[in-house]
mmCIF file of C-alpha atoms in Angstrom:
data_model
loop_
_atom_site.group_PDB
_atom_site.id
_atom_site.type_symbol
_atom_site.label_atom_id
_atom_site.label_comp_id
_atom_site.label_asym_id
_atom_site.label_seq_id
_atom_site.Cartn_x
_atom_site.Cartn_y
_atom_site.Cartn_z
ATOM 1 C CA UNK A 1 35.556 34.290 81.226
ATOM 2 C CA UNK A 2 37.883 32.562 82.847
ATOM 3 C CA UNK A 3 41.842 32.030 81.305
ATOM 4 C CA UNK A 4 41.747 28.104 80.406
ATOM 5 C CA UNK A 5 38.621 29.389 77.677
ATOM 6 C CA UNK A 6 40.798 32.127 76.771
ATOM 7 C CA UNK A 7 43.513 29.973 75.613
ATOM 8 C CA UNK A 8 41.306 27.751 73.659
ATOM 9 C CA UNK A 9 42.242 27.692 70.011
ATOM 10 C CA UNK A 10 38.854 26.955 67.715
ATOM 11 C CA UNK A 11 40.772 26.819 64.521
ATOM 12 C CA UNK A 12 42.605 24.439 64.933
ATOM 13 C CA UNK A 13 42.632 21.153 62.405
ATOM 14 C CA UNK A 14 42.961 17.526 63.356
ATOM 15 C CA UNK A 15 45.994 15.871 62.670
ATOM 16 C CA UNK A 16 46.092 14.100 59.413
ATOM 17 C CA UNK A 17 46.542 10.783 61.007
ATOM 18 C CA UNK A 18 43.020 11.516 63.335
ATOM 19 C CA UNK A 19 41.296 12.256 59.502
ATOM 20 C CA UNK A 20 43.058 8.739 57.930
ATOM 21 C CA UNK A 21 41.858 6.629 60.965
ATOM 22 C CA UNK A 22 37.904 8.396 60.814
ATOM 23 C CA UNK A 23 38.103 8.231 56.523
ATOM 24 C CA UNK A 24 39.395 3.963 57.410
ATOM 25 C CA UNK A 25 36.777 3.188 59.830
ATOM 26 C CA UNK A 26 34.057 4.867 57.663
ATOM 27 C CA UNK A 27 35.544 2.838 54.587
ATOM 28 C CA UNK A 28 35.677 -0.339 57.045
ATOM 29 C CA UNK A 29 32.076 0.631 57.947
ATOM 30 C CA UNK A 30 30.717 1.008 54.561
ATOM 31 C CA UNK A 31 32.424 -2.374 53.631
ATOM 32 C CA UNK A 32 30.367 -4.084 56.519
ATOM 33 C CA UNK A 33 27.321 -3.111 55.321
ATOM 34 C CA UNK A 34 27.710 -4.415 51.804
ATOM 35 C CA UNK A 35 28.491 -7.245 53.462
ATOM 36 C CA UNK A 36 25.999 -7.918 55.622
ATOM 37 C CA UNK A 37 23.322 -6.620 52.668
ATOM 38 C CA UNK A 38 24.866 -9.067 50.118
ATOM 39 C CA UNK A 39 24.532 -11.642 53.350
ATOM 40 C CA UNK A 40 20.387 -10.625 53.736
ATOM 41 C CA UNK A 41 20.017 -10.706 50.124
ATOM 42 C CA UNK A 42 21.359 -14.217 49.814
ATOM 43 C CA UNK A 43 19.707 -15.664 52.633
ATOM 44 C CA UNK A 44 16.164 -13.917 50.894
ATOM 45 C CA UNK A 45 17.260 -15.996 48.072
ATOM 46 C CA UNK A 46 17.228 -18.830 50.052
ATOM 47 C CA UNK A 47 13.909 -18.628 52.100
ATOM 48 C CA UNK A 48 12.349 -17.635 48.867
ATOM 49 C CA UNK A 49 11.108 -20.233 45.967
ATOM 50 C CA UNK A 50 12.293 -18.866 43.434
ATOM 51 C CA UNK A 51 14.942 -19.963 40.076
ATOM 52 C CA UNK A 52 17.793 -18.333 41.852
ATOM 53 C CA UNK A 53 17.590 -20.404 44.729
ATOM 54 C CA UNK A 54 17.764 -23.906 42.245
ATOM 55 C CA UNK A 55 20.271 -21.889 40.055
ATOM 56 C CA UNK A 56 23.589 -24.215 41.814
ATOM 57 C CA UNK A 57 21.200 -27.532 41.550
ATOM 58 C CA UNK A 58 20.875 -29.049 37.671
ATOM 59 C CA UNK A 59 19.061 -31.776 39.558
ATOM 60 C CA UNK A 60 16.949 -29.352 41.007
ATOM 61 C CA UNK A 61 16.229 -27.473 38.038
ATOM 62 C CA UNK A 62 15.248 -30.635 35.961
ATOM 63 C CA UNK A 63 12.769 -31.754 38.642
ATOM 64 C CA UNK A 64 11.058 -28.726 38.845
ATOM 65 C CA UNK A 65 11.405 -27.335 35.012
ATOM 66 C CA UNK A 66 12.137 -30.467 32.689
ATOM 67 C CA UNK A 67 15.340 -28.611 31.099
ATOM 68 C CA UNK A 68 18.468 -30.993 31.867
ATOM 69 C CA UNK A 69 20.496 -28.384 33.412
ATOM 70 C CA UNK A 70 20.319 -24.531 34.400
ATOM 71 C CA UNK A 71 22.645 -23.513 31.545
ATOM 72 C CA UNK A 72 19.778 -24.838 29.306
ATOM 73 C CA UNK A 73 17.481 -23.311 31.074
ATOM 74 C CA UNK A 74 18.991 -19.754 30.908
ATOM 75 C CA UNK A 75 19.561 -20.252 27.179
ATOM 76 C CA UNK A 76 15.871 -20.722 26.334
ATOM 77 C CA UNK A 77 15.355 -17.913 28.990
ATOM 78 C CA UNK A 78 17.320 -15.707 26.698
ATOM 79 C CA UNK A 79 15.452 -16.605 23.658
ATOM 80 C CA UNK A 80 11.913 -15.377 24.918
ATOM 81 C CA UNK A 81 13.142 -13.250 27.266
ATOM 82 C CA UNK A 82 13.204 -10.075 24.703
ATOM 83 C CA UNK A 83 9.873 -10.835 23.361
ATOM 84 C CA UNK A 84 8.560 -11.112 26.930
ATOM 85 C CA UNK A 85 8.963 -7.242 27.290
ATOM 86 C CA UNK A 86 5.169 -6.939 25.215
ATOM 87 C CA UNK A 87 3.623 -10.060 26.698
ATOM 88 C CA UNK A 88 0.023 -9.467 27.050
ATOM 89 C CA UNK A 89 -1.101 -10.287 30.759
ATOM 90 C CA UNK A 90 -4.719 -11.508 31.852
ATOM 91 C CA UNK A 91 -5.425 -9.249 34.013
ATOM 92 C CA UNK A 92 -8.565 -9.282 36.911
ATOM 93 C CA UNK A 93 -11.298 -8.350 34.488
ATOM 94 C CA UNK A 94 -11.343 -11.476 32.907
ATOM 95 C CA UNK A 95 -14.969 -11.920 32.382
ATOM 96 C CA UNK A 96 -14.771 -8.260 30.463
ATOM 97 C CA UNK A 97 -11.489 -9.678 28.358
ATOM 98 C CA UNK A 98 -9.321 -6.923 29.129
ATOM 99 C CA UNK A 99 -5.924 -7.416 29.362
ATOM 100 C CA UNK A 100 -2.874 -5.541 30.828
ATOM 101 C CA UNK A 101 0.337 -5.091 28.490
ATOM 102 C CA UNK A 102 3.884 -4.471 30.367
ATOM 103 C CA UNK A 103 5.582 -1.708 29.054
ATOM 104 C CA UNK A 104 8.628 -2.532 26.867
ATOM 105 C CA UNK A 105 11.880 -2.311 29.323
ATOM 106 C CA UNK A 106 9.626 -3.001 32.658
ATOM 107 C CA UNK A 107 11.238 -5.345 34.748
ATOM 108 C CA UNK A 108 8.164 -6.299 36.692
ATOM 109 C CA UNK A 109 4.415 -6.961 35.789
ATOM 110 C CA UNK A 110 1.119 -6.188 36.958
ATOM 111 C CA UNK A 111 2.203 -8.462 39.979
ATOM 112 C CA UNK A 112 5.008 -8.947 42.530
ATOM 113 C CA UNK A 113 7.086 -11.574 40.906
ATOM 114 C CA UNK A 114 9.907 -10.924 38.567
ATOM 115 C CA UNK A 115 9.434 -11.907 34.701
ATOM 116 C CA UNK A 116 12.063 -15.165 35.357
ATOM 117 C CA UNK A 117 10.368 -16.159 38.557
ATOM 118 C CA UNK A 118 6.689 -15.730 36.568
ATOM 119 C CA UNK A 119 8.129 -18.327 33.937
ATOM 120 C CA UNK A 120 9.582 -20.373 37.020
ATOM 121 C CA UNK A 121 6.226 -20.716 38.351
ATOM 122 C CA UNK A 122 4.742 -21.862 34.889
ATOM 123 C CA UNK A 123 7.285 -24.382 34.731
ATOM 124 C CA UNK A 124 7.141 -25.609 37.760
ATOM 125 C CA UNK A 125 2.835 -25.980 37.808
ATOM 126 C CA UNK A 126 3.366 -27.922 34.343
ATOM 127 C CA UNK A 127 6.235 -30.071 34.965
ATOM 128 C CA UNK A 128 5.635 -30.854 38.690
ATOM 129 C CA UNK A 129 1.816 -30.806 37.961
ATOM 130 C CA UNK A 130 1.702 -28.525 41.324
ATOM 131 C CA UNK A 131 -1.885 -27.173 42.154
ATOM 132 C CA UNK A 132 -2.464 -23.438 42.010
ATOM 133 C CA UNK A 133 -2.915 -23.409 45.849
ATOM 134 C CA UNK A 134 -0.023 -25.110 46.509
ATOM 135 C CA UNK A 135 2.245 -22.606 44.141
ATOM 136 C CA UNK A 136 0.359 -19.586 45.927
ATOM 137 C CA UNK A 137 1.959 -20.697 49.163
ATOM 138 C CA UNK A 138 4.796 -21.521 47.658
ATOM 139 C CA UNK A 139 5.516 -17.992 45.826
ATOM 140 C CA UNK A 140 3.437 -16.217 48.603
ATOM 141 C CA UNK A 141 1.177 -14.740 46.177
ATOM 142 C CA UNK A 142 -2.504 -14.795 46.066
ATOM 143 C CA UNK A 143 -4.366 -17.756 44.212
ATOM 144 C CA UNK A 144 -5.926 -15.676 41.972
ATOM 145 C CA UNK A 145 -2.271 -14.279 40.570
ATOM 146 C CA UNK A 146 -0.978 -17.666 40.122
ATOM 147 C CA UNK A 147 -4.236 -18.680 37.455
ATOM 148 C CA UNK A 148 -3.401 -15.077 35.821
ATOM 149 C CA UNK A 149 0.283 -15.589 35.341
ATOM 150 C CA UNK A 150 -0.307 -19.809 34.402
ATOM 151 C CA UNK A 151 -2.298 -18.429 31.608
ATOM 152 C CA UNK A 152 -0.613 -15.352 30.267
ATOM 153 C CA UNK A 153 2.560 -17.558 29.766
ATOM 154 C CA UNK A 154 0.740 -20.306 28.372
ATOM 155 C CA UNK A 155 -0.836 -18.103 25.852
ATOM 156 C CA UNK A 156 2.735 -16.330 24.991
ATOM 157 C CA UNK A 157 4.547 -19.202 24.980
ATOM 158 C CA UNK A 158 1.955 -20.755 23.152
ATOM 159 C CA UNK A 159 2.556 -17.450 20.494
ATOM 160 C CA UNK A 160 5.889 -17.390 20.688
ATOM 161 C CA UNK A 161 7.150 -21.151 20.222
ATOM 162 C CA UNK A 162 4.127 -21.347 17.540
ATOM 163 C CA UNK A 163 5.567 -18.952 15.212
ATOM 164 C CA UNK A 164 9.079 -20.936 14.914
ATOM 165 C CA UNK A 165 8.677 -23.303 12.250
ATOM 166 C CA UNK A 166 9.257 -26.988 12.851
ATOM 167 C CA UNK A 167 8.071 -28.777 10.230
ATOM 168 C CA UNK A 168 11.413 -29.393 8.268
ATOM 169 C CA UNK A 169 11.782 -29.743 4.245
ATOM 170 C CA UNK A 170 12.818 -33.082 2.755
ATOM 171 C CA UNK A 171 16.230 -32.182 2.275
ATOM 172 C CA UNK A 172 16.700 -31.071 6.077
ATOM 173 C CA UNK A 173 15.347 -34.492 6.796
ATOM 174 C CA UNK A 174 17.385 -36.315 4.640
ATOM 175 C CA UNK A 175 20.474 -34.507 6.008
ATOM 176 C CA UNK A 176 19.878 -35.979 9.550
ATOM 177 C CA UNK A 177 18.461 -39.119 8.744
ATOM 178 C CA UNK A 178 20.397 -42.074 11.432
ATOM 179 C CA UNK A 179 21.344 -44.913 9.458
ATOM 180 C CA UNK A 180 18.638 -46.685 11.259
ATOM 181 C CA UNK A 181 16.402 -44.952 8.719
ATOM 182 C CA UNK A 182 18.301 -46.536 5.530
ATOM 183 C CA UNK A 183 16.027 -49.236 5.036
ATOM 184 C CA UNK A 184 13.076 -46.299 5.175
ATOM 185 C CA UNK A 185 15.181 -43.061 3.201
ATOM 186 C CA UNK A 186 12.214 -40.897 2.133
ATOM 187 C CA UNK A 187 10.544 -41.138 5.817
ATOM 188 C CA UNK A 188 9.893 -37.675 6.315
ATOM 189 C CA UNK A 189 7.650 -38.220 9.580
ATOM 190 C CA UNK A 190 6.810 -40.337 12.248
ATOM 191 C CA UNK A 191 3.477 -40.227 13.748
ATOM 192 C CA UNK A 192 1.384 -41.304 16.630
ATOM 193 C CA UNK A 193 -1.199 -40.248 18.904
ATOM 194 C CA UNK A 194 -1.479 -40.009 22.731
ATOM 195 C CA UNK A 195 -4.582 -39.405 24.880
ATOM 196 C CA UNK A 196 -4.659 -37.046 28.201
ATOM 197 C CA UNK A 197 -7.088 -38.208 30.969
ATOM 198 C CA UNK A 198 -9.692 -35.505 31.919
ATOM 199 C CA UNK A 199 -12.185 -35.636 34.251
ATOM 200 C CA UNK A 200 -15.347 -37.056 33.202
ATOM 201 C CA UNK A 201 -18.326 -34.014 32.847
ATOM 202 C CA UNK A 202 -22.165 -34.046 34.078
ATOM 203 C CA UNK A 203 -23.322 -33.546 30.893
ATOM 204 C CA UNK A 204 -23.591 -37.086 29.150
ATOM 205 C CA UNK A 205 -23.380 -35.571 25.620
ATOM 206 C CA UNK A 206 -20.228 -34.436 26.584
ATOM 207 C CA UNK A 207 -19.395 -37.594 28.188
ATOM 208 C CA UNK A 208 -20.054 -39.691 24.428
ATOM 209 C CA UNK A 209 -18.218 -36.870 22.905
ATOM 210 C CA UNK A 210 -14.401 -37.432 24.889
ATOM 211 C CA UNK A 211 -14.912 -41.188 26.000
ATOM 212 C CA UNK A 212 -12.110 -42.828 24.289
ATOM 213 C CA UNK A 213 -13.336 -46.642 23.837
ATOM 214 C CA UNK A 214 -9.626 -47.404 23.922
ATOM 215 C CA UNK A 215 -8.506 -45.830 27.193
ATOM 216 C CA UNK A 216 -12.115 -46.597 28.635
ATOM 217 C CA UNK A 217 -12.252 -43.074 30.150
ATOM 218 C CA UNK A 218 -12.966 -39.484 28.887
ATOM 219 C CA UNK A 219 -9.892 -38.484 27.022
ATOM 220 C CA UNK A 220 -8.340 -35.167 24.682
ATOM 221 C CA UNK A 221 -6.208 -36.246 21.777
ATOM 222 C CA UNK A 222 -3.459 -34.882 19.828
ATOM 223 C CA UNK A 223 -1.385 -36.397 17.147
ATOM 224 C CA UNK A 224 2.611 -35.614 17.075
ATOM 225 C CA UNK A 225 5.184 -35.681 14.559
ATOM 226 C CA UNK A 226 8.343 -36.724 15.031
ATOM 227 C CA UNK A 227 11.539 -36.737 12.453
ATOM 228 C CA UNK A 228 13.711 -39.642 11.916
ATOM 229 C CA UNK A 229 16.056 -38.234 14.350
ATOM 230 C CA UNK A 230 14.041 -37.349 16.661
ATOM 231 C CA UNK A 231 12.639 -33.922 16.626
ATOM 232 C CA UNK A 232 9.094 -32.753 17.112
ATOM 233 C CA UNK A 233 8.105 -31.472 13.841
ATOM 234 C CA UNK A 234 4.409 -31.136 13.738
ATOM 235 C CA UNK A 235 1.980 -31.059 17.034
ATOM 236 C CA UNK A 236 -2.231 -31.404 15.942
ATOM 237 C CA UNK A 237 -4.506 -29.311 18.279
ATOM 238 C CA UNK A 238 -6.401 -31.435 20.770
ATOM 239 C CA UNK A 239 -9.583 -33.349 19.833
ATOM 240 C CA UNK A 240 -12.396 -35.089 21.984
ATOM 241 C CA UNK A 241 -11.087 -38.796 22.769
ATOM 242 C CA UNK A 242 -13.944 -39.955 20.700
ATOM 243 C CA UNK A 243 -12.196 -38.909 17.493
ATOM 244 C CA UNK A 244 -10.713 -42.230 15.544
ATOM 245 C CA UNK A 245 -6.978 -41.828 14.479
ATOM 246 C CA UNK A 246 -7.929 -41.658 11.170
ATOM 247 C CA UNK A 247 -10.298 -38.745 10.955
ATOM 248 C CA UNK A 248 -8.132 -36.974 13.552
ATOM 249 C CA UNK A 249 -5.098 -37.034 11.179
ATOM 250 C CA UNK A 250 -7.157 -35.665 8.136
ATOM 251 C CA UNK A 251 -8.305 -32.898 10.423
ATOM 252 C CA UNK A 252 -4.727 -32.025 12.262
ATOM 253 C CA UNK A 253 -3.398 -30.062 8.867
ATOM 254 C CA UNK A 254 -0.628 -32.096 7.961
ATOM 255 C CA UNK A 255 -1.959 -34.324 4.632
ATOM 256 C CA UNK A 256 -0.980 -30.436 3.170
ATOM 257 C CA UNK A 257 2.353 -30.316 4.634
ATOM 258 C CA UNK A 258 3.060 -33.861 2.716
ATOM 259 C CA UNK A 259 4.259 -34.566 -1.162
ATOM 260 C CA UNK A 260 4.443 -37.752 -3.253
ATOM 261 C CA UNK A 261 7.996 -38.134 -2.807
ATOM 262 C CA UNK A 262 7.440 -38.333 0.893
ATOM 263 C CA UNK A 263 6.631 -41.190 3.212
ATOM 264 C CA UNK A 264 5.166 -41.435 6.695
ATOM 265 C CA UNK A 265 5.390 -44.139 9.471
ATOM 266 C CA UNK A 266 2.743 -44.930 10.877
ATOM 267 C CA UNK A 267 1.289 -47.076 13.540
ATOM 268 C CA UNK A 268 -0.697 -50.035 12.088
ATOM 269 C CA UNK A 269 -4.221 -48.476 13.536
ATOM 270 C CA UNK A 270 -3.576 -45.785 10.775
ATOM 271 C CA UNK A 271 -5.276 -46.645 7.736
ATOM 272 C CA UNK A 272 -4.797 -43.569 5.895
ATOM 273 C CA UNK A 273 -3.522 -45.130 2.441
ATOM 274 C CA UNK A 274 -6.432 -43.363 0.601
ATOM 275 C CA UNK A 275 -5.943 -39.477 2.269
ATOM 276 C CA UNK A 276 -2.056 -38.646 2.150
ATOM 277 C CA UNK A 277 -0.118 -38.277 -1.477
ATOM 278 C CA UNK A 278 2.586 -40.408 -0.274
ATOM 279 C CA UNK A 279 4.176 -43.852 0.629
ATOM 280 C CA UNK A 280 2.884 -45.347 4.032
ATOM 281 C CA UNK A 281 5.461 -47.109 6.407
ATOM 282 C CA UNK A 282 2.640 -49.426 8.767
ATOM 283 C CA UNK A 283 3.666 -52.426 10.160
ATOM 284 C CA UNK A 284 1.637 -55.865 8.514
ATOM 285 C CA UNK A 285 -1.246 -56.438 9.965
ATOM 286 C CA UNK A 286 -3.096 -60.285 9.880
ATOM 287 C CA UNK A 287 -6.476 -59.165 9.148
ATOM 288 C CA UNK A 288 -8.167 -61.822 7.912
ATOM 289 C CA UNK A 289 -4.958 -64.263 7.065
ATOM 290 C CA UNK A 290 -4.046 -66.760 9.718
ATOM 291 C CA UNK A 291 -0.436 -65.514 9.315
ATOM 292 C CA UNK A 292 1.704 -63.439 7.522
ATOM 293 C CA UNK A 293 4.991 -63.652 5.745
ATOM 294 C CA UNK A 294 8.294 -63.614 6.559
ATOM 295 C CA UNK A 295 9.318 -60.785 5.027
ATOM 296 C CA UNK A 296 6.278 -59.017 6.420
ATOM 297 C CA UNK A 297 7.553 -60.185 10.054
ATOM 298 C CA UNK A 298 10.831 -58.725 9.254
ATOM 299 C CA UNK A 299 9.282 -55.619 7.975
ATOM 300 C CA UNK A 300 6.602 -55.365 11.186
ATOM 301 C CA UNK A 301 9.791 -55.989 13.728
ATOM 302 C CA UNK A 302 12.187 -53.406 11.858
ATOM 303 C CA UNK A 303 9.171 -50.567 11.669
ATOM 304 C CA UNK A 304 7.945 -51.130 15.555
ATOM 305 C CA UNK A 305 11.698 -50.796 16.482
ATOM 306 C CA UNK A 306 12.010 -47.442 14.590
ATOM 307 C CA UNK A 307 8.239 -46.503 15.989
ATOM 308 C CA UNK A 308 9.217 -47.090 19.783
ATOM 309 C CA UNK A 309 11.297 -43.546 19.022
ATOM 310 C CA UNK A 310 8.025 -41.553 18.814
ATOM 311 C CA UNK A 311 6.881 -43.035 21.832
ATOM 312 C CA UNK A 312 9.737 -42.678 24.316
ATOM 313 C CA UNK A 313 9.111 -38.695 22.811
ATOM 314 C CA UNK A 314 5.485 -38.966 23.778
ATOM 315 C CA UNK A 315 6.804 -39.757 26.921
ATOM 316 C CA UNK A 316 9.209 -36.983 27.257
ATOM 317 C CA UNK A 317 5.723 -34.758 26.767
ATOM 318 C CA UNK A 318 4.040 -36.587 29.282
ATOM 319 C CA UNK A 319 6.880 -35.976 32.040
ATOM 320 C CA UNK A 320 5.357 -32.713 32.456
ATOM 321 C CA UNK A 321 3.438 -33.994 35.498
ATOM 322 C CA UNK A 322 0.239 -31.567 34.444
ATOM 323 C CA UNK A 323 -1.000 -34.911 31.980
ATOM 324 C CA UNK A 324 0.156 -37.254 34.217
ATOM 325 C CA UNK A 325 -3.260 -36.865 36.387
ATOM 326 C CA UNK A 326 -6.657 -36.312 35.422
ATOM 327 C CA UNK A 327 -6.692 -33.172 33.989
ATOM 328 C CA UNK A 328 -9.844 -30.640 35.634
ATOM 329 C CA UNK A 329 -12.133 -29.743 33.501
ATOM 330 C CA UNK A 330 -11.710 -26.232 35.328
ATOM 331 C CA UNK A 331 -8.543 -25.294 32.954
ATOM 332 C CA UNK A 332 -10.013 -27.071 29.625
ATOM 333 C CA UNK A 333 -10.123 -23.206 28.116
ATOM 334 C CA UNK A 334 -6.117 -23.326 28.437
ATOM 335 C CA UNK A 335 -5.395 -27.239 27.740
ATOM 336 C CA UNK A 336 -4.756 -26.818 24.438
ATOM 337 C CA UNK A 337 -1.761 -24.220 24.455
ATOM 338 C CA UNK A 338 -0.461 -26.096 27.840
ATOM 339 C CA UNK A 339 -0.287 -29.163 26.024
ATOM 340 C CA UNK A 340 1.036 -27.141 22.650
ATOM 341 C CA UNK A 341 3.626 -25.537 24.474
ATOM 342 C CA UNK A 342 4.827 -28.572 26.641
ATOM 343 C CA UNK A 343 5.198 -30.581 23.281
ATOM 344 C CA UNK A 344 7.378 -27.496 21.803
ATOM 345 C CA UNK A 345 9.653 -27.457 24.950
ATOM 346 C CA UNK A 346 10.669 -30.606 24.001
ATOM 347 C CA UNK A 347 13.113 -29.687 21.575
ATOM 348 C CA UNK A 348 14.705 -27.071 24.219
ATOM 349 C CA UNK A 349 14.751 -28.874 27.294
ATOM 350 C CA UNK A 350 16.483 -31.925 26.409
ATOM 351 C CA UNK A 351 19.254 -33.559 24.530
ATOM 352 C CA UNK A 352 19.055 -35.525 21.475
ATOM 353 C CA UNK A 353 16.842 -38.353 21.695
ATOM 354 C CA UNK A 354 19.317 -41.364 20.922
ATOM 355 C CA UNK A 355 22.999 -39.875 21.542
ATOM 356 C CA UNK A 356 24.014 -42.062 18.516
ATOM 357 C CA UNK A 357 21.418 -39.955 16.428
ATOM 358 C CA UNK A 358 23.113 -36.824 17.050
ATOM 359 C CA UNK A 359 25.444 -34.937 14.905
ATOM 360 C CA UNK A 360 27.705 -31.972 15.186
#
């Protein structure tokens, strides 16, 4: 062995300022990859549809959701989200009605998205009206996984926003009543009816049953309730489009919600005098007169002006771009807690319905 290896000395120890420049360019190191992970996680965000990507857009987020901004958005979010920890989700085995419930504290479900981005999707197919092909392309899931996650959060938002109560008592009315309402003080409801378009079936006894004479198609019907100032307070289940307004506000359920010192307003169409215990607001009507009064002019003008309320609301339902086409008769086993739930979003997604109207 020759004298240069004899001199070596193996224990030796760096010097401290070779350990502080290794322990600074590991640190330095370590910071780059955060970095650069934070910078592949973002642009994921990006690439992907998702909420997150919308989350800096309000404009965005009320195209594709209905809710004015994100902040409302995330509020609702935080409302259901606790109660979405036991949702019940449809799973494969449909045809055998089993079902697949999340464990509480999961943060995924029996798919791939995550519980936000599964109520993103549902919002997005019934405010946009996008088909379930186009939101499988979208989400880059399967087809099949879009239908099961439309319906599992139709059904639990359908549970959920069902079992808050909306129909208010007559003093909660009478607190908010707009001094539009002074002339009409007891109203305690406004109602109307709106039709959906569905497509027509084969069958022709079907056909008679939802042909609505006045849209001159096949219709489903629902009657809504709206307070003076302006909230949804009672939604009907949907009916064939044969139904006449009349018998399809005896069957709805609310002639028990009402009281004699009540009153409704109603469209004049609604002869309903003889099945509620209360006053009845209807604009005059010539029947078989040549021409009415002036004080039933007067009266007609000042009801249809308070009326046209419940119908810019009607149209707040009907922005959810899912009724704004013929609905398939493939998803008629779900259109009634779509169409629930998008009348019940209502009162989250938007402001107050005349900014006059609202008080702190």
């Amino acid at each position: 062995m020759d004298a240069q290896h004899l001199e070596q000395d193996y224990c030796s120890v760096p010097e401290p300022a070779a350990v502080d420049n290794a322990l600074n360019q590991t640190e330095d190191l370590r910071k780059e990859v955060d970095r650069l992970r934070r910078q592949v996680e973002e642009l994921s965000v990006s690439q992907r549809f998702c909420l997150g990507r919308f989350a800096a857009s309000d404009d965005d987020v009320r195209f594709y959701t209905r809710f004015v901004t994100y902040s409302h958005l995330m509020a609702f979010w935080k409302l259901i989200e606790p109660a979405s920890h036991n949702m019940i989700h449809v799973s494969r085995a449909r045809a055998r009605a089993t079902t697949i419930r999340s464990e509480a504290g999961t943060t995924g479900s029996a798919w791939s998205l995550q519980p936000i981005d599964e109520f993103f999707l549902f919002m997005v197919h019934l405010s946009v009206g996008l088909t379930q092909r186009d939101l499988a392309h979208r989400f880059n899931i399967h087809q099949s996984t879009v239908s099961r996650i439309i319906t599992t959060w139709a059904n639990f938002l359908y549970t959920v926003l069902g079992s808050v109560r909306i129909w208010m008592s007559e003093e909660e009315v009478k607190a908010h009543l707009p001094n539009e309402f002074q002339d009409y003080p007891d109203t305690q409801v406004v109602i109307d009816c709106t039709e959906l378009r569905c497509q027509t079936p084969s069958s022709l006894l079907l056909q008679s049953e939802v042909f609505s004479t006045y849209k001159s198609h096949c219709t489903f019907k629902g009657l809504i309730g709206m307070a003076p100032h302006g909230a949804i307070t009672f939604v009907s289940s949907l009916y064939a489009g044969s139904v006449s307004d009349k018998e399809l506000f005896k069957q709805s359920g609310i002639v028990s919600l009402l009281k004699p010192g009540m009153a409704i307003m109603v469209d004049k169409g609604f002869l309903v005098d003889d099945c509620v215990p209360c006053k009845v607001y209807r604009p005059a009507y010539l029947s078989k007169r040549e021409q009415m009064s002036a004080d039933e002019v007067r009266e007609t003008q000042s009801i249809a002006r308070l009326r046209v309320h419940v119908e810019r609301l009607i149209r707040r339902v009907k922005q959810h771009k899912l009724f704004d086409t013929v609905i398939p008769l493939s998803i008629t086993g779900s259109i009634n807690q779509l169409y629930t739930v998008a009348c019940l979003l209502v009162n989250y997604q938007n402001g107050p319905l005349v900014k006059a109207w609202a008080k702190d």
